Structure formats: C-alpha cells, structure tokens
Coordinates of C-alpha atoms and ligand atoms in Angstrom, one line a residue:
M1 CA -9.9 38.7 43.6
T2 CA -8.6 39.0 40.1
A3 CA -4.9 39.1 39.5
P4 CA -3.7 41.6 36.9
R5 CA -4.1 39.9 33.6
V6 CA -0.9 38.8 31.9
Q7 CA -1.2 39.3 28.1
R8 CA 0.3 36.4 26.1
C9 CA 1.8 37.9 23.1
A10 CA 3.5 36.3 20.1
V11 CA 5.6 38.5 17.8
W12 CA 5.3 37.0 14.4
F13 CA 8.2 37.9 12.2
G14 CA 6.8 37.5 8.7
T15 CA 3.3 37.2 7.4
P16 CA 0.7 35.0 9.3
G17 CA -2.4 33.7 7.5
A18 CA -5.9 34.3 8.9
R19 CA -6.0 30.7 10.2
D20 CA -2.6 31.1 11.9
E21 CA -4.0 34.0 13.8
A22 CA -7.2 32.1 14.7
V23 CA -5.2 29.1 16.0
F24 CA -3.0 31.4 18.2
A25 CA -6.1 33.2 19.5
A26 CA -7.8 29.9 20.3
S27 CA -4.8 29.1 22.5
G28 CA -5.1 32.5 24.2
W29 CA -2.2 34.3 22.3
H30 CA -2.4 37.7 20.8
L31 CA -0.3 38.1 17.6
R32 CA 1.7 41.1 16.8
I33 CA 3.2 41.2 13.3
A34 CA 6.7 42.5 12.7
C35 CA 8.9 42.9 9.7
P36 CA 12.1 40.8 10.3
E37 CA 14.3 43.3 8.6
A38 CA 13.0 46.1 11.0
G39 CA 13.7 44.0 14.1
I40 CA 11.5 44.2 17.3
Q41 CA 9.7 47.6 17.3
V42 CA 6.4 46.6 18.7
G43 CA 5.4 48.1 22.0
M44 CA 4.9 45.6 24.9
R45 CA 3.7 46.0 28.5
G46 CA 6.3 45.0 31.1
G47 CA 4.3 42.1 32.6
D48 CA 3.4 40.5 29.2
L49 CA 4.5 37.0 28.4
V50 CA 6.2 37.4 25.0
I51 CA 7.5 34.9 22.5
A52 CA 8.8 35.2 19.0
V53 CA 7.7 33.2 16.0
M54 CA 10.2 33.2 13.1
D55 CA 8.3 32.6 9.9
L56 CA 11.0 30.7 7.9
R57 CA 8.7 29.8 5.0
G58 CA 10.3 30.8 1.8
A59 CA 13.0 32.8 3.7
D60 CA 15.9 34.0 1.5
A61 CA 19.4 34.8 2.7
V62 CA 18.6 38.4 3.6
R63 CA 15.7 37.3 5.8
L64 CA 17.7 34.5 7.4
A65 CA 20.3 37.0 8.3
A66 CA 17.7 39.3 9.8
F67 CA 16.4 36.4 11.9
E68 CA 19.9 35.6 13.1
R69 CA 20.3 39.3 14.1
I70 CA 17.0 39.4 16.1
L71 CA 17.8 36.1 17.9
A72 CA 21.3 37.3 18.8
E73 CA 20.0 40.7 20.1
H74 CA 17.2 39.0 22.1
A75 CA 18.8 35.9 23.4
D76 CA 16.3 35.6 26.3
L77 CA 13.2 35.7 24.0
P78 CA 11.6 32.3 23.8
S79 CA 11.3 31.6 20.0
L80 CA 9.6 29.2 17.7
A81 CA 10.5 28.5 14.1
L82 CA 7.7 28.1 11.6
V83 CA 9.0 25.7 9.0
D84 CA 7.7 24.1 5.8
D85 CA 9.0 22.0 2.9
T86 CA 10.6 25.0 1.0
L87 CA 13.3 25.2 3.6
D88 CA 16.7 23.7 3.1
P89 CA 17.7 22.5 6.6
G90 CA 21.2 21.8 5.4
D91 CA 21.8 25.5 4.6
P92 CA 24.2 26.9 7.3
P93 CA 22.2 30.2 8.0
C94 CA 19.0 28.2 8.3
Q95 CA 20.7 25.7 10.6
R96 CA 21.9 28.5 12.9
V97 CA 18.4 30.0 13.1
L98 CA 16.8 26.6 13.8
A99 CA 19.4 25.9 16.5
R100 CA 18.7 29.2 18.3
C101 CA 14.9 28.6 18.3
G102 CA 13.5 26.7 21.2
G103 CA 11.1 24.7 19.1
R104 CA 9.5 24.2 15.7
L105 CA 6.0 24.7 14.5
P106 CA 5.2 22.2 11.8
Q107 CA 2.6 22.9 9.1
P108 CA -0.3 22.7 8.9
L109 CA -0.7 24.5 12.2
D110 CA -3.4 23.3 14.6
S111 CA -4.2 24.0 18.3
Q112 CA -2.8 20.7 19.6
R113 CA 0.6 21.1 17.8
L114 CA 0.8 24.7 18.9
D115 CA -0.1 23.9 22.6
A116 CA 2.5 21.1 22.6
A117 CA 5.2 23.4 21.1
L118 CA 4.4 26.2 23.6
A119 CA 4.4 23.8 26.6
T120 CA 7.9 22.6 25.6
L121 CA 9.1 26.1 24.8
L122 CA 7.9 27.7 28.1
G123 CA 8.8 24.7 30.3
S124 CA 5.4 24.3 31.9
P125 CA 2.0 23.5 30.5
R126 CA -0.1 26.5 30.4
R127 CA -3.7 26.7 31.7
D128 CA -5.3 24.1 29.5
I129 CA -8.7 23.9 27.9
A130 CA -7.8 21.1 25.6
S131 CA -11.0 19.3 26.7
V132 CA -12.9 21.8 24.5
G133 CA -12.0 20.0 21.3
G134 CA -12.4 21.0 17.7
E135 CA -10.3 22.7 15.0
S136 CA -13.2 24.2 12.9
A137 CA -13.1 28.0 12.5
A138 CA -16.2 28.1 14.8
M139 CA -14.5 26.3 17.6
L140 CA -11.2 28.2 17.3
G141 CA -13.4 31.3 17.7
V142 CA -15.1 29.8 20.8
R143 CA -11.7 29.0 22.4
A144 CA -10.4 32.4 21.7
L145 CA -13.5 33.9 23.4
L146 CA -13.0 31.6 26.4
H147 CA -9.5 33.0 26.8
R148 CA -10.7 36.6 26.4
Y149 CA -13.6 36.2 28.9
A150 CA -11.8 34.1 31.5
D151 CA -10.4 36.9 33.7
V152 CA -13.1 39.5 33.1
E153 CA -15.2 39.7 36.3
L154 CA -18.5 39.8 34.5
P155 CA -21.3 37.3 34.0
V156 CA -21.3 35.2 30.8
L157 CA -24.5 34.0 29.1
I158 CA -23.7 30.7 27.3
T159 CA -26.2 29.8 24.6
G160 CA -26.5 26.8 22.3
E161 CA -28.5 23.7 21.6
S162 CA -28.6 20.9 24.1
G163 CA -25.3 18.9 24.1
T164 CA -23.2 21.6 22.4
G165 CA -20.8 21.8 25.4
K166 CA -22.2 24.7 27.4
E167 CA -21.3 23.2 30.8
L168 CA -17.9 22.2 29.4
A169 CA -17.4 25.8 28.3
A170 CA -18.4 27.1 31.8
H171 CA -15.8 24.8 33.3
A172 CA -13.2 26.0 30.9
L173 CA -13.9 29.6 31.8
H174 CA -13.5 28.8 35.5
D175 CA -10.3 26.7 34.8
L176 CA -8.8 29.6 32.8
S177 CA -9.7 32.2 35.4
S178 CA -7.8 33.3 38.5
R179 CA -10.7 31.7 40.5
R180 CA -9.6 28.2 39.4
T181 CA -8.3 27.2 42.8
R182 CA -11.7 28.0 44.3
P183 CA -14.9 26.0 43.9
F184 CA -16.9 25.6 40.7
V185 CA -20.5 24.9 41.6
A186 CA -23.1 24.0 39.0
M187 CA -26.8 23.8 39.4
N188 CA -29.5 22.8 36.8
C189 CA -32.3 25.2 37.6
G190 CA -34.8 23.0 35.8
A191 CA -33.9 19.9 37.8
I192 CA -34.8 21.2 41.3
S193 CA -38.3 21.6 42.7
P194 CA -39.3 25.3 42.6
T195 CA -39.9 25.2 46.4
L196 CA -36.4 24.1 47.1
V197 CA -34.5 26.4 44.6
Q198 CA -34.2 29.4 47.0
S199 CA -32.8 27.3 49.8
E200 CA -30.4 25.4 47.4
L201 CA -29.0 28.7 46.0
F202 CA -29.0 30.9 49.1
G203 CA -29.3 28.5 52.1
H204 CA -31.7 28.7 55.0
E205 CA -31.8 29.3 58.7
R206 CA -32.9 26.7 61.1
G207 CA -36.7 26.6 61.3
A208 CA -37.1 28.7 58.2
F209 CA -39.6 26.2 56.8
T210 CA -41.0 22.8 57.8
G211 CA -38.1 20.3 57.6
A212 CA -35.4 23.0 58.0
A213 CA -34.0 21.3 61.2
T214 CA -30.5 22.9 60.9
R215 CA -29.0 26.0 59.3
R216 CA -27.7 25.3 55.9
M217 CA -25.3 27.1 53.6
G218 CA -26.5 27.6 50.0
L219 CA -24.7 27.2 46.8
F220 CA -23.5 30.8 46.5
E221 CA -21.9 30.7 50.0
S222 CA -20.2 27.4 49.3
A223 CA -18.8 28.8 46.0
D224 CA -17.3 31.8 47.7
G225 CA -14.3 33.0 45.8
G226 CA -15.2 30.8 42.9
T227 CA -17.8 30.4 40.1
V228 CA -21.5 29.5 40.1
F229 CA -22.8 28.0 36.9
L230 CA -26.6 28.1 36.5
D231 CA -27.7 25.8 33.8
E232 CA -31.2 26.2 32.2
I233 CA -31.5 29.6 33.7
G234 CA -34.8 30.1 32.0
D235 CA -36.3 27.6 34.4
L236 CA -35.4 29.6 37.5
P237 CA -38.6 30.6 39.4
L238 CA -39.4 34.3 39.6
D239 CA -38.7 34.7 43.3
A240 CA -35.3 33.2 43.0
Q241 CA -34.7 35.5 40.0
T242 CA -35.2 38.5 42.2
N243 CA -32.6 37.2 44.7
L244 CA -30.2 36.4 41.9
L245 CA -30.5 40.0 40.7
R246 CA -29.4 41.1 44.1
V247 CA -26.3 38.9 44.0
L248 CA -25.4 40.5 40.6
Q249 CA -26.2 44.0 41.7
E250 CA -25.0 44.1 45.3
G251 CA -22.9 41.0 45.7
T252 CA -25.0 39.9 48.7
I253 CA -27.4 37.0 49.5
E254 CA -30.0 36.4 52.3
R255 CA -30.6 32.9 53.6
V256 CA -34.2 31.8 53.5
G257 CA -35.7 32.8 56.9
S258 CA -33.2 35.6 57.5
N259 CA -33.0 39.3 56.5
H260 CA -29.3 39.5 57.2
A261 CA -27.3 40.3 54.0
I262 CA -24.2 38.1 53.6
R263 CA -21.5 39.3 51.2
V264 CA -20.4 36.7 48.6
D265 CA -17.7 36.8 46.0
V266 CA -18.8 34.7 43.1
R267 CA -18.7 35.0 39.3
V268 CA -22.0 33.9 37.8
L269 CA -22.1 32.0 34.5
A270 CA -25.5 31.1 33.1
A271 CA -26.6 28.8 30.2
T272 CA -29.8 28.4 28.3
H273 CA -30.8 26.3 25.2
V274 CA -34.0 28.2 24.8
D275 CA -34.6 31.7 23.6
L276 CA -35.0 33.8 26.8
D277 CA -36.8 36.5 24.8
A278 CA -39.9 34.3 24.6
A279 CA -39.7 33.7 28.4
I280 CA -39.5 37.4 29.0
A281 CA -42.5 38.1 26.7
A282 CA -44.5 35.5 28.6
G283 CA -43.6 37.1 31.9
R284 CA -41.6 34.1 33.1
F285 CA -38.2 35.8 33.0
R286 CA -37.2 39.2 34.4
Q287 CA -35.9 41.5 31.7
D288 CA -33.6 43.3 34.1
L289 CA -32.0 40.0 35.1
Y290 CA -31.6 39.1 31.5
Y291 CA -29.6 42.3 30.9
R292 CA -27.5 41.6 33.9
L293 CA -26.7 38.1 32.8
D294 CA -26.2 38.8 29.1
V295 CA -23.1 41.0 29.4
L296 CA -20.7 38.7 27.7
R297 CA -22.3 36.2 25.3
L298 CA -20.8 32.8 24.3
Q299 CA -22.7 31.1 21.5
L300 CA -21.8 27.4 21.0
P301 CA -22.4 26.3 17.4
P302 CA -24.4 23.1 16.7
L303 CA -22.2 20.1 15.8
R304 CA -23.6 20.0 12.3
A305 CA -22.1 23.4 11.6
R306 CA -18.6 22.3 12.7
G307 CA -17.5 20.5 9.5
A308 CA -14.5 18.1 10.0
D309 CA -14.8 18.4 13.8
V310 CA -17.3 15.6 13.8
E311 CA -14.7 13.1 12.6
L312 CA -12.0 14.7 14.7
L313 CA -14.1 14.4 17.9
A314 CA -15.3 10.9 17.0
R315 CA -11.6 9.8 16.7
Q316 CA -10.8 11.6 20.0
F317 CA -13.7 10.0 21.9
L318 CA -12.8 6.5 20.5
D319 CA -9.1 6.9 21.6
E320 CA -10.2 8.1 25.1
F321 CA -12.6 5.1 25.4
R322 CA -9.9 2.7 24.2
A323 CA -7.5 4.0 26.8
G324 CA -9.8 2.7 29.6
H325 CA -11.5 -0.3 28.0
A326 CA -10.3 -3.4 26.1
V327 CA -12.3 -3.2 22.9
Q328 CA -11.8 -4.4 19.4
A329 CA -12.5 -1.1 17.7
R330 CA -9.4 0.8 16.5
G331 CA -11.0 3.2 14.0
F332 CA -13.9 3.9 11.7
S333 CA -14.6 2.4 8.3
A334 CA -15.0 4.7 5.3
A335 CA -18.7 4.1 5.3
A336 CA -18.9 4.9 9.0
R337 CA -16.9 8.1 8.5
Q338 CA -19.3 9.1 5.7
C339 CA -22.3 8.5 8.0
L340 CA -20.7 10.6 10.7
R341 CA -20.3 13.4 8.1
Q342 CA -23.9 13.1 6.9
H343 CA -25.8 12.7 10.2
A344 CA -27.5 15.9 11.4
W345 CA -26.6 15.4 15.1
P346 CA -29.7 16.7 16.8
G347 CA -28.2 15.8 20.1
N348 CA -24.9 17.5 19.2
V349 CA -21.6 16.5 20.9
R350 CA -23.3 14.5 23.6
E351 CA -25.0 12.3 20.9
L352 CA -21.7 11.8 19.1
L353 CA -19.9 10.8 22.4
N354 CA -22.7 8.3 23.2
R355 CA -22.8 6.8 19.8
V356 CA -19.0 6.4 19.6
R357 CA -18.9 4.8 23.0
R358 CA -21.7 2.4 22.2
A359 CA -20.2 1.5 18.9
A360 CA -16.8 0.9 20.5
V361 CA -18.5 -1.7 22.8
V362 CA -20.6 -3.5 20.2
A363 CA -18.2 -3.4 17.3
E364 CA -16.8 -6.9 16.6
H365 CA -14.1 -5.8 14.2
A366 CA -11.2 -3.4 14.2
L367 CA -13.2 -0.8 12.2
I368 CA -16.5 0.6 13.5
E369 CA -19.3 0.2 10.8
P370 CA -22.4 2.4 10.4
T371 CA -24.6 -0.3 12.0
D372 CA -22.3 -0.1 15.2
L373 CA -23.1 3.6 15.3
Q374 CA -26.7 2.9 14.6
L375 CA -26.6 5.2 11.7
G376 CA -27.5 2.4 9.3
H377 CA -30.4 4.0 7.6
S378 CA -28.6 7.1 6.3
N379 CA -25.7 4.7 5.4
A380 CA -28.0 2.7 3.2
Q381 CA -28.9 5.9 1.3
I382 CA -25.2 6.9 1.1
V383 CA -24.2 3.5 -0.2
A384 CA -27.0 3.6 -2.7
L385 CA -25.9 7.0 -3.9
D386 CA -22.3 6.0 -4.1
H387 CA -23.3 3.0 -6.1
H388 CA -25.2 5.2 -8.6
R389 CA -22.4 7.6 -8.9
N390 CA -19.9 4.8 -9.6
R391 CA -22.1 3.3 -12.3
T392 CA -22.7 6.6 -14.0
E393 CA -19.0 7.3 -13.9
R394 CA -18.1 3.9 -15.4
D395 CA -20.8 4.2 -18.1
A396 CA -19.6 7.7 -19.1
L397 CA -16.0 6.4 -19.3
L398 CA -16.9 3.4 -21.5
D399 CA -19.1 5.5 -23.8
A400 CA -16.3 8.0 -24.3
L401 CA -13.8 5.3 -25.1
R402 CA -16.1 3.6 -27.5
A403 CA -17.1 6.9 -29.2
T404 CA -13.4 7.9 -29.7
G405 CA -12.1 4.5 -30.7
C406 CA -10.3 4.3 -27.4
N407 CA -8.4 7.5 -27.9
V408 CA -7.4 8.7 -24.5
S409 CA -6.9 12.4 -25.4
A410 CA -10.2 12.6 -27.3
S411 CA -12.0 10.8 -24.4
A412 CA -10.5 13.3 -22.0
R413 CA -11.7 16.2 -24.1
R414 CA -15.2 14.7 -24.4
L415 CA -15.5 14.3 -20.6
S416 CA -13.8 17.6 -19.8
V417 CA -11.1 15.9 -17.7
S418 CA -7.4 15.4 -18.0
R419 CA -5.7 12.4 -19.6
V420 CA -4.4 11.5 -16.2
T421 CA -8.0 11.3 -14.9
I422 CA -8.9 8.9 -17.8
Y423 CA -6.1 6.6 -16.8
R424 CA -7.1 6.9 -13.1
L425 CA -10.7 6.1 -13.9
C426 CA -9.7 3.1 -16.0
R427 CA -7.7 1.8 -13.0
K428 CA -10.6 2.5 -10.7
H429 CA -13.2 0.7 -12.8
G430 CA -11.0 -2.1 -13.9
V431 CA -11.1 -1.1 -17.6
S432 CA -8.1 -2.3 -19.5
L433 CA -7.3 0.0 -22.5
D434 CA -5.4 -2.8 -24.3
A435 CA -8.3 -5.2 -24.0
F436 CA -10.7 -2.5 -25.0
R437 CA -8.8 -1.7 -28.2
Ligands
ATP1 N1 -15.9 20.6 22.1 C1 -16.0 19.5 22.8 N2 -15.0 18.6 22.9 C2 -15.1 17.5 23.6 N3 -16.2 17.1 24.3 C3 -17.2 17.9 24.3 C4 -17.2 19.1 23.5 N4 -18.4 19.7 23.7 C5 -19.2 18.9 24.5 N5 -18.5 17.8 24.8 C6 -18.9 16.7 25.7 O1 -20.3 16.5 25.3 C7 -21.1 16.2 26.5 C8 -22.2 17.3 26.5 O2 -21.6 18.6 26.9 P1 -22.3 19.6 27.9 O3 -23.0 18.8 29.0 O4 -21.3 20.6 28.3 O5 -23.4 20.2 26.9 P2 -24.6 21.2 27.3 O6 -24.6 22.2 26.1 O7 -24.3 21.8 28.6 O8 -25.9 20.3 27.3 P3 -27.3 20.6 28.0 O9 -27.9 21.8 27.3 O10 -28.1 19.4 27.6 O11 -27.1 20.8 29.4 C9 -20.2 16.3 27.6 O12 -19.8 14.9 27.9 C10 -19.0 17.1 27.2 O13 -17.8 16.7 27.8

C-alpha cells in the first residue's frame, strides 16, 4: 500500500538557528547544512525532493560569489534566498543571487511563510496540515512528528487532554499519508453501547443477533485501504479489544456471527485522554493491546503550555469565523488579549474556539472585550493588578524626582533605569518635568 517515501530535503548554505530547523521540520523538511564555499557535497538519494536555501544574512563578497557559483552549477535546483535587513539589495552580486533564487524567505521565519514560499517555489501546494495551527516550539515538534509518522505503517497512540486536537492530528496523519485517497473512519469507543461495538467495528452476518435482519459491513471493512481512528480507546469493551488485537497482529477481522476471517488493510490510530496504565491495572484494558497500539506516540500539549499560540489561534479562529459571518468584531482589545493569555484553558483548543466564536457573535464593537469572552472575572483581577502596578510606578517616579530636585540622571540612578526610561515614564504618567521644576 505504501509508496516509497520521498524525503524532502533542504540544503542550507550557511548556518541555520535551532528555530529555523524546527520550522522546516514542522513542514516536513529535513535540513542538511553545507558550507557555501565548499559547494554541494552532501549525499542525497536519487528520489529525494531537494531544494537549496541560500542564507544571505550578513553575506560578504566572497560568500555572495560562492552562492553565484552554486546557483550557476545547479541551475535546476529550486532555491530560496534567506534575507534580512543587513542585506544591500542594490549591490550587483546580491541582486544576481536574488534574481536566480525562485523565492525569498523573510525573517522571522514561521511555518505559514515557509509553506507559502515552498508552494510558490515548487509550483504546487504540498500535502498540507495547516489546519493544525500553532508556532510554539511544542506545536512545531508535533507537526514535525506528524510528517515523520505519516507514512510509517504502524499504529500511533495519540495522547493529550480533552480538546487538545487529538482527532485533528489523526486526520492530519491520514491526510499526509499515502492512504489519503482512501477512507478515514473515526469512532468514539465511549459513545457506542458496549453491545453494539463489535458489530460497529467488525460488522455482522444476517441473523447474528436479534435485530440483525441483513448482513452489515463494519467500520474496518468500510475503511479498507485507509485509516481507522479509535477515539477514547480506553472505553473499548474487553471482547472488542481481543478482536482489535487480531486486526493488529494478523490483519484480519471476523464479522459477528461468522468465523470466516476477512483480510483488511487498515492503519489503526488510537487516542486517549486518560492514563491507560490505570485501566490496565484495573483489568479493564489488555496490556498486550496497549503494547501493540503504543508503537509510535504523539503527545499533544495542553493549550496553557503553548505560550503565544493562544493569541495566534484566537486570531485565526476569529478570522475564519468572520469569513463566513457578518459580525462587528474585527479583533481583540488589549484587556481581552491579556485575559486570553492568563486563562488556564481547561477545555484547551476546543474551549478557545467556542469562546472566540461566541464572543464574535455577541461583541457589539470592533474589538472583543473580556466580557464577550466571558473571561470577565480574571480580567477584573488583571485590571486591578495593572492599576496597582501603574500607581506604584507613578509614585516611585514622583518620589525620585522630588528627592533629586527633578534631576533626570540622579532619578534614573535612584530607580536603576536609564534616562530614556525616565522620560518615557514621565510621558506615560503625564508628568511634566518643566511644571515639576
Ligand atoms: N492546533 C490546532 N489548530 C487549530 N484548531 C485546532 C487545533 N487543535 C484543535 N483544534 C480544534 O479544536 C477542536 C477540538 O479538537 P479535537 O476534537 O481534535 O480534540 P480532541 O483532543 O480529539 O478532543 P477529545 O479528547 O474531547 O475528543 C476541533 O474543532 C479542532 O479543529
């Protein structure tokens, strides 16, 4: 079923930073580092998709000449130029290098900019998992793993709190894999009555049980060639666990009411938000099945551990909502953004999505406020804290000015800040030095 995996490899001429490597990995690209002056001397497999990244940051004449040489010798190699403000685009060698590169990577580098540049460079959008949003180090790591696991024909156990995006990740694994043209079938093991789970998963023969008037195909047969995603795997009844083990070990199923083995070709992805070890200890989950499922592990971080992703996703959800609905809201007020940063997000991304959509509907002004997000309580605390901070800052400034006879340098020394900061604080708190003197 699996086509031989094409490695996507970017030869980076220069010195990438750790974040550059993480952003490329999150888009499914492996970096090879090369010294421009030495030219291309990195071993590559024939079928690999290769591009070059010319790191022009701080490049001197010797380096620019080396880039020109490489680009001339490898005219067919799709190339991107990494640029920054130190570059003089009017410099003829620099102009020649930029003209030969098929695109530019602006700084700071993020996944969206990289994906857009690659899509333009390579002429076709690559297999896309842009729906799994986030630029935090944790989410770059998750996307890199999604690329790495996609074409490996082994089960993946996806763990993480409720609402962290486990089903989304399962979809992404399917979409990135060579099975993507075949079905993706999901089942929540906890949402189906234990008596029906077997027949849902494996189908049944006519007359297998009361009410089985016709033969019915199960989920595994209907997903043949594709992917089965079993959510809340910890809730799977023990008899169904035994049959799932058979699928994983032998690649066959038996319909309920039949002892005829049917071969199925499916990849199994499973998710849980509970610790399966406890279910094993309680005798509710088979240990051998756990070992079979937990071959590749994908751990989704809680939203509260994703830093600036909260604001980034909130903005993204609002923009998506605005695209389909006529609403007043255009953005978030400073207080709302602060609330977004401070909230603990027990319901993770699902909670954020729902709060943003609701806020977009109820907001009566262009900027969403904390009350629209129904995060008013924590906002009251934040506002109160900000108020105290401001007052303390103003009092300290006035005390210093008074104590020094309004001498800016002496006030700066007294408060251990720069003179510039004293002037900034005066502006911020409406303190006129002339009037004060
Ligand atoms: N990184 C992300 N970027 C954009 N949307 C996301 C992201 N993660 C989750 N979502 C969205 O959040 C919602 C919840 O995600 P999902 O259903 O995949 O979570 P889950 O971990 O499977 O939840 P549960 O454990 O409750 O089944 C979905 O609407 C999904 O599209």
